[in-house]
Amino acid sequence: MVGRMVMSANTSKAVQALDASLNEDLDALRRDGLFRPLRVLESAQGPEVDIAGKAVISLSSNNYLGLNTHPRLVEAASRAAFEWGAGTGAVRTIAGTQTLHEELERRLAVFKRTEASLTFQSGYAVNVGVIGSMLDQGDCVVSDKLNHASIIDGIRLTKADRILYEHTDPDDAERALSEARAKGYRRILLVTDGVFSMDGDIAPLPALVERAEHYGAAVMVDDAHATGVLGTNGRGTTDHFGLHGRVALNIGTLSKAVGVVGGYVASSQVVRDYLIHKARPFLFSSSHPPAVVAACIAAVDVLEQEPQLMEQLWSNTRHFKSGLRELGFDIGESETPITPVMCGEAPVAMQLSDLLLERGVFAQGIGFPTVARGRARVRTIVCATHTHEQLDRALLAFEEVGTRLGLIGDRRQA
Ligand SMILES: Cc1ncc(COP(=O)(O)O)c(C=O)c1O
């Protein structure tokens, strides 16, 4: 408080002018119902979390398998912190690579059935780093219109041309690929989310890979929401569709089902060598603390040895999705644990989210720019650690609030 008072007493006109100018932009968000306080969790992430002193069912995390609190991860993290210290104090290319980092990369490569892998500080950093470093003027990226923001930002960093194709449409991707081929680019990269983060639908990877191969393009798949969810032991969409060896760049995060933080690309050794020398987030940002790396290694062990977690995730997913459908909610095209409850305009989504929270369910409202205007939603993700009893309580809250807001009712009677 004292600090803030001193700050404002000494605030220069330039600082005040910047605040005033930024506040005008924030006012626009307030008018559109998009200005949101950060929800503060007073407990560990889990099937239930404490918010504002109250235990609520959480449907908002990407903690698909509950690994963040898995005893093997917690123990590995604690032991590594004691043995290796709290941080590395360097970027990977100077003094920030420990045997732990290399062990995790070997394990991820084996898990993803690729020759090599390289970890980054986050999934965001890996997308920005890979696309930003591999493509330049004279290259072209062919990208699904609804790809994740980190892919879009990676594309923005390159001088490469870009051609977008209609969401999950292999025919339109073919149009884009043939256009790119005709222009004689040096490198063509087709990029897609494996599972789309806001809609929960799965990319038609076999058709995309086939078309990309036909036009001489390499494929990059962002499996942020597929790792730990799809494929044998959660190996992701490449494994789910049996496309090993045909996807050049398998992107993953360590921040979602893996339960920790970070990102990686599983690929050839050449790609790994290239990125070590060229990817700017890898080169210019310090490496993961040992506790993070050790916990990720333990997570790979769990993925390989405890398949029942994924089975539970899918049982919960089926239970919750069919509950929402029976109530009459519009849940889009989702095929995975990500289930959007479509609301139309942002204020409705935010109201649904707020009313659910009052009834003990934490499910975030999502609006523009994360999704298109008019496509606002409450996005839900069930985890392996939810019980059916918790999910039924959540469905009851959705029924009450959805009826009150007119999101269900007519459709159910029809
Ligand atoms: C598809 C996709 N890629 C990448 C990311 C970024 O991952 P991270 O949180 O590890 O930075 C996300 C996170 O929301 C995502 O949904």
Tab-separated table of C-alpha atoms and ligand atoms in Angstrom:
chain	number	residue	atom	x	y	z
A	1	MET	CA	0.000	0.000	0.000
A	2	VAL	CA	2.804	2.394	1.013
A	3	GLY	CA	4.637	1.491	-2.184
A	4	ARG	CA	1.610	2.341	-4.272
A	5	MET	CA	1.151	5.709	-2.572
A	6	VAL	CA	4.783	6.653	-3.144
A	7	MET	CA	4.433	5.553	-6.772
A	8	SER	CA	1.397	7.716	-7.438
A	9	ALA	CA	2.894	10.752	-5.684
A	10	ASN	CA	5.953	10.500	-7.936
A	11	THR	CA	4.204	9.516	-11.121
A	12	SER	CA	5.309	11.644	-14.054
A	13	LYS	CA	2.961	13.066	-16.674
A	14	ALA	CA	4.317	10.589	-19.227
A	15	VAL	CA	3.484	7.639	-16.966
A	16	GLN	CA	-0.001	9.021	-16.324
A	17	ALA	CA	-0.557	9.605	-20.043
A	18	LEU	CA	0.343	6.005	-20.831
A	19	ASP	CA	-2.059	4.753	-18.134
A	20	ALA	CA	-4.827	6.986	-19.463
A	21	SER	CA	-4.282	5.800	-23.006
A	22	LEU	CA	-4.249	2.124	-21.998
A	23	ASN	CA	-7.327	2.651	-19.886
A	24	GLU	CA	-9.228	3.775	-22.982
A	25	ASP	CA	-8.541	0.342	-24.497
A	26	LEU	CA	-9.587	-1.323	-21.240
A	27	ASP	CA	-12.837	0.671	-21.315
A	28	ALA	CA	-13.597	-0.922	-24.669
A	29	LEU	CA	-13.163	-4.357	-23.061
A	30	ARG	CA	-15.412	-3.299	-20.169
A	31	ARG	CA	-18.097	-2.185	-22.620
A	32	ASP	CA	-17.912	-5.564	-24.412
A	33	GLY	CA	-18.120	-7.521	-21.136
A	34	LEU	CA	-14.592	-8.842	-21.679
A	35	PHE	CA	-12.796	-7.227	-18.739
A	36	ARG	CA	-12.245	-10.058	-16.274
A	37	PRO	CA	-10.545	-10.248	-12.908
A	38	LEU	CA	-7.994	-13.012	-12.517
A	39	ARG	CA	-9.523	-15.922	-10.647
A	40	VAL	CA	-7.208	-16.704	-7.761
A	41	LEU	CA	-6.969	-20.318	-6.603
A	42	GLU	CA	-6.300	-20.727	-2.901
A	43	SER	CA	-5.396	-24.406	-3.260
A	44	ALA	CA	-3.540	-26.770	-5.561
A	45	GLN	CA	-5.008	-27.346	-9.013
A	46	GLY	CA	-7.360	-30.341	-8.824
A	47	PRO	CA	-10.875	-31.629	-9.462
A	48	GLU	CA	-12.006	-29.234	-6.740
A	49	VAL	CA	-10.233	-25.978	-5.944
A	50	ASP	CA	-10.734	-23.227	-3.376
A	51	ILE	CA	-11.785	-19.848	-4.746
A	52	ALA	CA	-12.796	-16.953	-2.477
A	53	GLY	CA	-12.845	-19.270	0.510
A	54	LYS	CA	-15.161	-21.818	-1.118
A	55	ALA	CA	-14.482	-25.287	-2.553
A	56	VAL	CA	-15.717	-25.451	-6.152
A	57	ILE	CA	-15.584	-28.113	-8.868
A	58	SER	CA	-12.971	-27.045	-11.400
A	59	LEU	CA	-13.716	-27.565	-15.087
A	60	SER	CA	-11.195	-24.961	-16.181
A	61	SER	CA	-7.751	-26.518	-16.071
A	62	ASN	CA	-5.780	-28.438	-18.700
A	63	ASN	CA	-4.621	-30.810	-15.979
A	64	TYR	CA	-6.190	-33.741	-17.858
A	65	LEU	CA	-4.682	-36.564	-15.837
A	66	GLY	CA	-4.230	-34.791	-12.506
A	67	LEU	CA	-0.467	-35.278	-12.797
A	68	ASN	CA	0.369	-31.935	-11.159
A	69	THR	CA	-0.261	-33.523	-7.748
A	70	HIS	CA	0.718	-37.100	-8.627
A	71	PRO	CA	3.014	-38.349	-5.824
A	72	ARG	CA	5.685	-39.529	-8.298
A	73	LEU	CA	5.960	-36.067	-9.852
A	74	VAL	CA	5.902	-34.225	-6.544
A	75	GLU	CA	8.563	-36.494	-5.087
A	76	ALA	CA	10.778	-36.215	-8.186
A	77	ALA	CA	10.476	-32.417	-8.149
A	78	SER	CA	11.310	-32.177	-4.446
A	79	ARG	CA	14.286	-34.509	-4.725
A	80	ALA	CA	15.666	-32.665	-7.749
A	81	ALA	CA	15.367	-29.305	-6.015
A	82	PHE	CA	17.396	-30.639	-3.061
A	83	GLU	CA	20.020	-32.321	-5.248
A	84	TRP	CA	20.311	-29.831	-8.110
A	85	GLY	CA	19.149	-26.514	-6.647
A	86	ALA	CA	16.246	-24.227	-7.458
A	87	GLY	CA	17.370	-22.911	-10.835
A	88	THR	CA	20.011	-23.333	-13.535
A	89	GLY	CA	21.212	-19.752	-13.842
A	90	ALA	CA	21.889	-19.961	-17.574
A	91	VAL	CA	20.452	-20.520	-21.019
A	92	ARG	CA	20.766	-24.006	-22.466
A	93	THR	CA	23.501	-23.054	-24.939
A	94	ILE	CA	25.822	-21.529	-22.324
A	95	ALA	CA	25.701	-23.410	-19.008
A	96	GLY	CA	22.032	-24.300	-18.552
A	97	THR	CA	22.005	-27.872	-19.866
A	98	GLN	CA	22.176	-30.508	-17.144
A	99	THR	CA	22.047	-34.267	-17.565
A	100	LEU	CA	18.417	-34.032	-16.447
A	101	HIS	CA	17.508	-31.879	-19.486
A	102	GLU	CA	19.081	-34.338	-21.872
A	103	GLU	CA	17.462	-37.284	-20.129
A	104	LEU	CA	14.019	-35.708	-20.468
A	105	GLU	CA	14.641	-35.090	-24.182
A	106	ARG	CA	15.702	-38.691	-24.730
A	107	ARG	CA	12.614	-39.907	-22.894
A	108	LEU	CA	10.281	-37.649	-24.891
A	109	ALA	CA	11.815	-38.824	-28.177
A	110	VAL	CA	11.300	-42.468	-27.217
A	111	PHE	CA	7.756	-41.700	-26.036
A	112	LYS	CA	6.882	-39.882	-29.257
A	113	ARG	CA	8.740	-42.468	-31.371
A	114	THR	CA	11.003	-39.917	-33.017
A	115	GLU	CA	14.754	-39.715	-33.386
A	116	ALA	CA	15.197	-36.721	-31.092
A	117	SER	CA	13.431	-33.988	-29.162
A	118	LEU	CA	14.186	-30.552	-27.780
A	119	THR	CA	12.467	-28.832	-24.862
A	120	PHE	CA	11.553	-25.170	-24.589
A	121	GLN	CA	10.358	-23.045	-21.671
A	122	SER	CA	6.714	-23.369	-22.725
A	123	GLY	CA	4.457	-24.603	-25.496
A	124	TYR	CA	4.113	-20.998	-26.575
A	125	ALA	CA	7.890	-20.658	-26.839
A	126	VAL	CA	8.270	-23.840	-28.875
A	127	ASN	CA	5.730	-22.752	-31.498
A	128	VAL	CA	7.204	-19.278	-31.774
A	129	GLY	CA	10.735	-20.683	-31.805
A	130	VAL	CA	10.179	-23.447	-34.346
A	131	ILE	CA	8.123	-21.514	-36.892
A	132	GLY	CA	10.066	-18.301	-36.337
A	133	SER	CA	13.413	-19.943	-36.975
A	134	MET	CA	12.603	-22.403	-39.762
A	135	LEU	CA	10.803	-20.144	-42.185
A	136	ASP	CA	11.976	-16.986	-43.895
A	137	GLN	CA	11.435	-14.980	-47.035
A	138	GLY	CA	10.915	-17.398	-49.922
A	139	ASP	CA	9.141	-19.943	-47.682
A	140	CYS	CA	5.447	-20.453	-47.064
A	141	VAL	CA	3.317	-21.607	-44.150
A	142	VAL	CA	-0.058	-23.197	-44.766
A	143	SER	CA	-2.120	-22.888	-41.604
A	144	ASP	CA	-5.571	-23.879	-40.286
A	145	LYS	CA	-7.657	-20.749	-39.649
A	146	LEU	CA	-8.302	-21.723	-36.033
A	147	ASN	CA	-4.743	-22.630	-35.049
A	148	HIS	CA	-3.607	-21.620	-31.584
A	149	ALA	CA	-2.385	-18.070	-30.900
A	150	SER	CA	1.180	-19.310	-30.337
A	151	ILE	CA	1.242	-20.688	-33.901
A	152	ILE	CA	-0.171	-17.429	-35.222
A	153	ASP	CA	2.480	-15.470	-33.327
A	154	GLY	CA	5.218	-17.755	-34.685
A	155	ILE	CA	3.934	-17.072	-38.186
A	156	ARG	CA	3.877	-13.332	-37.488
A	157	LEU	CA	7.573	-13.488	-36.637
A	158	THR	CA	8.608	-14.889	-40.011
A	159	LYS	CA	9.011	-13.144	-43.322
A	160	ALA	CA	7.487	-16.221	-44.953
A	161	ASP	CA	4.254	-15.960	-46.926
A	162	ARG	CA	1.191	-17.469	-45.312
A	163	ILE	CA	-1.897	-19.095	-46.738
A	164	LEU	CA	-4.763	-19.966	-44.412
A	165	TYR	CA	-7.198	-22.798	-45.050
A	166	GLU	CA	-10.702	-23.351	-43.735
A	167	HIS	CA	-10.807	-25.032	-40.360
A	168	THR	CA	-10.117	-28.814	-40.576
A	169	ASP	CA	-10.849	-28.806	-44.312
A	170	PRO	CA	-8.343	-31.003	-46.233
A	171	ASP	CA	-9.749	-29.896	-49.604
A	172	ASP	CA	-9.157	-26.272	-48.786
A	173	ALA	CA	-5.728	-27.191	-47.408
A	174	GLU	CA	-5.029	-28.785	-50.792
A	175	ARG	CA	-6.016	-25.535	-52.522
A	176	ALA	CA	-3.525	-23.685	-50.293
A	177	LEU	CA	-0.796	-26.301	-50.848
A	178	SER	CA	-1.153	-26.285	-54.607
A	179	GLU	CA	-1.060	-22.479	-54.621
A	180	ALA	CA	2.124	-22.612	-52.565
A	181	ARG	CA	3.704	-25.276	-54.775
A	182	ALA	CA	2.945	-23.252	-57.914
A	183	LYS	CA	4.841	-20.301	-56.477
A	184	GLY	CA	8.009	-22.370	-56.055
A	185	TYR	CA	8.731	-21.675	-52.395
A	186	ARG	CA	11.891	-23.131	-50.852
A	187	ARG	CA	10.118	-24.638	-47.828
A	188	ILE	CA	6.401	-25.225	-47.340
A	189	LEU	CA	5.168	-26.079	-43.849
A	190	LEU	CA	1.599	-27.160	-43.141
A	191	VAL	CA	0.744	-26.396	-39.518
A	192	THR	CA	-2.238	-27.600	-37.517
A	193	ASP	CA	-3.328	-28.080	-33.946
A	194	GLY	CA	-3.807	-31.814	-33.300
A	195	VAL	CA	-6.768	-31.131	-30.995
A	196	PHE	CA	-8.154	-27.608	-31.239
A	197	SER	CA	-7.921	-25.899	-27.904
A	198	MET	CA	-11.208	-24.014	-27.895
A	199	ASP	CA	-13.460	-26.460	-29.775
A	200	GLY	CA	-12.043	-29.858	-28.822
A	201	ASP	CA	-12.239	-31.201	-32.376
A	202	ILE	CA	-9.455	-33.312	-33.897
A	203	ALA	CA	-7.500	-32.323	-37.034
A	204	PRO	CA	-8.072	-34.677	-40.005
A	205	LEU	CA	-4.404	-35.535	-39.905
A	206	PRO	CA	-4.262	-38.492	-42.342
A	207	ALA	CA	-5.842	-36.408	-45.138
A	208	LEU	CA	-3.675	-33.379	-44.327
A	209	VAL	CA	-0.473	-35.453	-44.289
A	210	GLU	CA	-1.372	-37.129	-47.574
A	211	ARG	CA	-2.028	-33.807	-49.314
A	212	ALA	CA	1.051	-32.199	-47.812
A	213	GLU	CA	3.215	-35.085	-49.058
A	214	HIS	CA	1.693	-34.776	-52.513
A	215	TYR	CA	2.718	-31.113	-52.714
A	216	GLY	CA	6.133	-31.550	-51.089
A	217	ALA	CA	5.231	-29.844	-47.810
A	218	ALA	CA	6.359	-30.831	-44.311
A	219	VAL	CA	3.769	-31.165	-41.532
A	220	MET	CA	3.862	-29.681	-38.038
A	221	VAL	CA	1.262	-30.818	-35.471
A	222	ASP	CA	0.702	-29.043	-32.189
A	223	ASP	CA	-0.377	-31.790	-29.809
A	224	ALA	CA	-0.695	-29.564	-26.756
A	225	HIS	CA	-4.170	-30.988	-26.090
A	226	ALA	CA	-3.596	-34.458	-27.532
A	227	THR	CA	-0.589	-35.603	-25.518
A	228	GLY	CA	-1.822	-37.635	-22.557
A	229	VAL	CA	-5.262	-37.711	-24.188
A	230	LEU	CA	-5.074	-39.455	-27.594
A	231	GLY	CA	-2.971	-42.312	-28.969
A	232	THR	CA	-1.344	-45.222	-27.143
A	233	ASN	CA	-0.484	-44.064	-23.600
A	234	GLY	CA	-1.280	-40.504	-24.747
A	235	ARG	CA	1.313	-40.307	-27.509
A	236	GLY	CA	-0.871	-37.822	-29.381
A	237	THR	CA	-2.542	-37.484	-32.778
A	238	THR	CA	0.404	-38.761	-34.833
A	239	ASP	CA	0.171	-42.038	-32.940
A	240	HIS	CA	-3.645	-41.987	-32.826
A	241	PHE	CA	-3.696	-41.971	-36.648
A	242	GLY	CA	-0.642	-44.225	-37.125
A	243	LEU	CA	1.405	-41.515	-38.864
A	244	HIS	CA	4.797	-42.013	-37.226
A	245	GLY	CA	7.613	-40.939	-39.543
A	246	ARG	CA	5.321	-38.742	-41.656
A	247	VAL	CA	4.949	-35.747	-39.316
A	248	ALA	CA	8.183	-33.742	-39.306
A	249	LEU	CA	7.480	-31.665	-36.218
A	250	ASN	CA	5.520	-33.086	-33.284
A	251	ILE	CA	4.928	-30.232	-30.883
A	252	GLY	CA	3.814	-30.859	-27.310
A	253	THR	CA	3.517	-29.030	-24.056
A	254	LEU	CA	4.601	-30.166	-20.645
A	255	SER	CA	2.082	-27.738	-19.142
A	256	LYS	CA	-1.178	-29.569	-19.682
A	257	ALA	CA	-1.649	-33.361	-19.313
A	258	VAL	CA	2.014	-33.696	-18.311
A	259	GLY	CA	1.129	-31.509	-15.327
A	260	VAL	CA	4.227	-29.301	-15.085
A	261	VAL	CA	5.375	-26.543	-17.494
A	262	GLY	CA	7.281	-26.366	-20.767
A	263	GLY	CA	7.086	-27.337	-24.412
A	264	TYR	CA	8.975	-29.591	-26.798
A	265	VAL	CA	9.345	-30.625	-30.362
A	266	ALA	CA	9.844	-34.311	-31.175
A	267	SER	CA	11.517	-34.632	-34.552
A	268	SER	CA	14.627	-35.731	-36.423
A	269	GLN	CA	18.110	-35.122	-35.010
A	270	VAL	CA	18.711	-32.567	-37.787
A	271	VAL	CA	15.734	-30.505	-36.624
A	272	ARG	CA	17.034	-30.659	-33.053
A	273	ASP	CA	20.513	-29.525	-34.099
A	274	TYR	CA	19.014	-26.737	-36.203
A	275	LEU	CA	16.804	-25.412	-33.400
A	276	ILE	CA	19.628	-25.458	-30.856
A	277	HIS	CA	21.470	-23.035	-33.120
A	278	LYS	CA	18.591	-20.979	-34.496
A	279	ALA	CA	15.484	-20.922	-32.281
A	280	ARG	CA	15.544	-17.637	-30.410
A	281	PRO	CA	13.452	-18.598	-27.338
A	282	PHE	CA	15.806	-21.569	-26.883
A	283	LEU	CA	18.908	-19.427	-27.338
A	284	PHE	CA	17.914	-16.392	-25.314
A	285	SER	CA	15.872	-17.588	-22.324
A	286	SER	CA	17.130	-19.606	-19.349
A	287	SER	CA	16.529	-23.318	-19.026
A	288	HIS	CA	13.975	-25.124	-16.901
A	289	PRO	CA	14.721	-25.516	-13.190
A	290	PRO	CA	15.757	-29.064	-12.232
A	291	ALA	CA	12.510	-29.652	-10.292
A	292	VAL	CA	10.508	-28.987	-13.458
A	293	VAL	CA	12.618	-31.335	-15.556
A	294	ALA	CA	12.611	-34.142	-12.993
A	295	ALA	CA	8.840	-33.890	-12.598
A	296	CYS	CA	8.435	-34.108	-16.396
A	297	ILE	CA	10.583	-37.247	-16.517
A	298	ALA	CA	8.400	-38.755	-13.787
A	299	ALA	CA	5.324	-37.767	-15.831
A	300	VAL	CA	6.613	-39.740	-18.835
A	301	ASP	CA	7.011	-42.744	-16.493
A	302	VAL	CA	3.413	-42.307	-15.362
A	303	LEU	CA	2.112	-42.000	-18.935
A	304	GLU	CA	3.903	-45.206	-19.853
A	305	GLN	CA	2.976	-47.156	-16.725
A	306	GLU	CA	-0.467	-45.947	-15.605
A	307	PRO	CA	-2.825	-46.164	-18.604
A	308	GLN	CA	-5.803	-46.336	-16.240
A	309	LEU	CA	-5.571	-42.544	-15.842
A	310	MET	CA	-6.351	-42.038	-19.520
A	311	GLU	CA	-9.163	-44.584	-19.328
A	312	GLN	CA	-10.665	-42.633	-16.430
A	313	LEU	CA	-10.284	-39.377	-18.388
A	314	TRP	CA	-12.267	-40.796	-21.304
A	315	SER	CA	-14.920	-42.359	-19.053
A	316	ASN	CA	-15.424	-38.954	-17.408
A	317	THR	CA	-15.440	-37.237	-20.790
A	318	ARG	CA	-18.198	-39.487	-22.129
A	319	HIS	CA	-20.226	-39.075	-18.941
A	320	PHE	CA	-20.024	-35.273	-18.891
A	321	LYS	CA	-20.501	-34.723	-22.613
A	322	SER	CA	-23.586	-36.919	-22.797
A	323	GLY	CA	-24.975	-35.103	-19.728
A	324	LEU	CA	-24.572	-31.701	-21.394
A	325	ARG	CA	-26.035	-33.002	-24.642
A	326	GLU	CA	-29.058	-34.504	-22.882
A	327	LEU	CA	-29.685	-31.172	-21.178
A	328	GLY	CA	-29.841	-29.592	-24.630
A	329	PHE	CA	-26.681	-27.474	-24.599
A	330	ASP	CA	-24.927	-26.665	-27.864
A	331	ILE	CA	-21.475	-28.241	-27.372
A	332	GLY	CA	-20.164	-27.723	-30.889
A	333	GLU	CA	-18.097	-30.388	-32.634
A	334	SER	CA	-15.966	-31.510	-29.718
A	335	GLU	CA	-14.565	-35.057	-29.794
A	336	THR	CA	-12.250	-34.790	-26.784
A	337	PRO	CA	-12.325	-33.766	-23.101
A	338	ILE	CA	-12.441	-30.083	-24.178
A	339	THR	CA	-16.166	-29.332	-24.323
A	340	PRO	CA	-17.349	-25.821	-25.155
A	341	VAL	CA	-20.801	-24.712	-24.041
A	342	MET	CA	-21.713	-22.251	-26.751
A	343	CYS	CA	-23.276	-18.977	-25.612
A	344	GLY	CA	-23.150	-16.552	-28.565
A	345	GLU	CA	-22.154	-13.167	-27.197
A	346	ALA	CA	-19.438	-12.701	-24.570
A	347	PRO	CA	-21.624	-11.184	-21.806
A	348	VAL	CA	-23.806	-14.334	-21.819
A	349	ALA	CA	-20.720	-16.568	-21.494
A	350	MET	CA	-19.365	-14.428	-18.656
A	351	GLN	CA	-22.755	-14.468	-16.920
A	352	LEU	CA	-23.002	-18.243	-17.275
A	353	SER	CA	-19.507	-18.576	-15.815
A	354	ASP	CA	-20.295	-16.226	-12.890
A	355	LEU	CA	-23.577	-17.938	-12.040
A	356	LEU	CA	-21.946	-21.363	-12.212
A	357	LEU	CA	-19.297	-20.198	-9.791
A	358	GLU	CA	-22.009	-19.059	-7.370
A	359	ARG	CA	-23.311	-22.640	-7.573
A	360	GLY	CA	-19.920	-24.174	-6.894
A	361	VAL	CA	-18.636	-24.796	-10.442
A	362	PHE	CA	-15.575	-23.062	-11.859
A	363	ALA	CA	-15.799	-22.964	-15.666
A	364	GLN	CA	-14.268	-19.981	-17.424
A	365	GLY	CA	-16.091	-17.838	-19.949
A	366	ILE	CA	-14.099	-17.279	-23.141
A	367	GLY	CA	-14.679	-14.445	-25.591
A	368	PHE	CA	-12.946	-12.446	-28.305
A	369	PRO	CA	-10.015	-12.432	-29.145
A	370	THR	CA	-9.511	-16.018	-27.905
A	371	VAL	CA	-12.524	-17.064	-29.998
A	372	ALA	CA	-14.370	-15.210	-32.788
A	373	ARG	CA	-16.987	-12.593	-31.920
A	374	GLY	CA	-20.409	-14.184	-31.550
A	375	ARG	CA	-18.775	-17.542	-30.678
A	376	ALA	CA	-18.269	-16.907	-26.960
A	377	ARG	CA	-18.514	-19.923	-24.751
A	378	VAL	CA	-17.894	-21.463	-21.388
A	379	ARG	CA	-15.109	-23.924	-21.977
A	380	THR	CA	-15.063	-27.042	-19.859
A	381	ILE	CA	-12.401	-29.705	-19.480
A	382	VAL	CA	-12.960	-32.767	-17.334
A	383	CYS	CA	-10.007	-34.528	-15.751
A	384	ALA	CA	-9.251	-38.132	-14.854
A	385	THR	CA	-9.451	-37.135	-11.199
A	386	HIS	CA	-13.083	-35.946	-11.233
A	387	THR	CA	-15.598	-38.355	-9.739
A	388	HIS	CA	-18.904	-38.970	-11.506
A	389	GLU	CA	-20.584	-37.503	-8.422
A	390	GLN	CA	-18.678	-34.230	-8.948
A	391	LEU	CA	-19.558	-34.193	-12.633
A	392	ASP	CA	-23.239	-34.829	-11.840
A	393	ARG	CA	-23.226	-31.906	-9.399
A	394	ALA	CA	-21.674	-29.755	-12.131
A	395	LEU	CA	-24.353	-30.871	-14.610
A	396	LEU	CA	-27.065	-29.917	-12.128
A	397	ALA	CA	-25.576	-26.426	-11.865
A	398	PHE	CA	-25.386	-26.175	-15.674
A	399	GLU	CA	-29.048	-27.191	-15.892
A	400	GLU	CA	-30.184	-24.551	-13.382
A	401	VAL	CA	-28.145	-21.712	-14.825
A	402	GLY	CA	-28.596	-22.695	-18.471
A	403	THR	CA	-32.380	-22.707	-18.010
A	404	ARG	CA	-32.279	-19.328	-16.310
A	405	LEU	CA	-30.241	-17.813	-19.148
A	406	GLY	CA	-32.388	-19.390	-21.852
A	407	LEU	CA	-29.522	-21.507	-23.218
A	408	ILE	CA	-31.580	-24.663	-22.777
A	409	GLY	CA	-35.263	-25.270	-22.378
A	410	ASP	CA	-36.897	-24.786	-25.778
A	411	ARG	CA	-34.513	-27.198	-27.393
A	412	ARG	CA	-35.177	-29.821	-24.727
A	413	GLN	CA	-38.916	-29.562	-25.170
A	414	ALA	CA	-38.634	-29.755	-28.963
B	1	LIG	C1	-2.730	-25.642	-28.945
B	1	LIG	C2	-1.825	-24.981	-27.951
B	1	LIG	N1	-0.517	-24.834	-28.257
B	1	LIG	C3	0.323	-24.250	-27.391
B	1	LIG	C4	-0.100	-23.781	-26.166
B	1	LIG	C5	0.873	-23.131	-25.250
B	1	LIG	O1	1.277	-24.021	-24.276
B	1	LIG	P1	1.970	-23.528	-22.929
B	1	LIG	O2	0.876	-23.219	-21.961
B	1	LIG	O3	2.827	-24.664	-22.533
B	1	LIG	O4	2.752	-22.299	-23.275
B	1	LIG	C6	-1.425	-23.919	-25.806
B	1	LIG	C7	-1.872	-23.424	-24.489
B	1	LIG	O5	-2.950	-23.018	-24.249
B	1	LIG	C8	-2.317	-24.544	-26.715
B	1	LIG	O6	-3.605	-24.693	-26.402
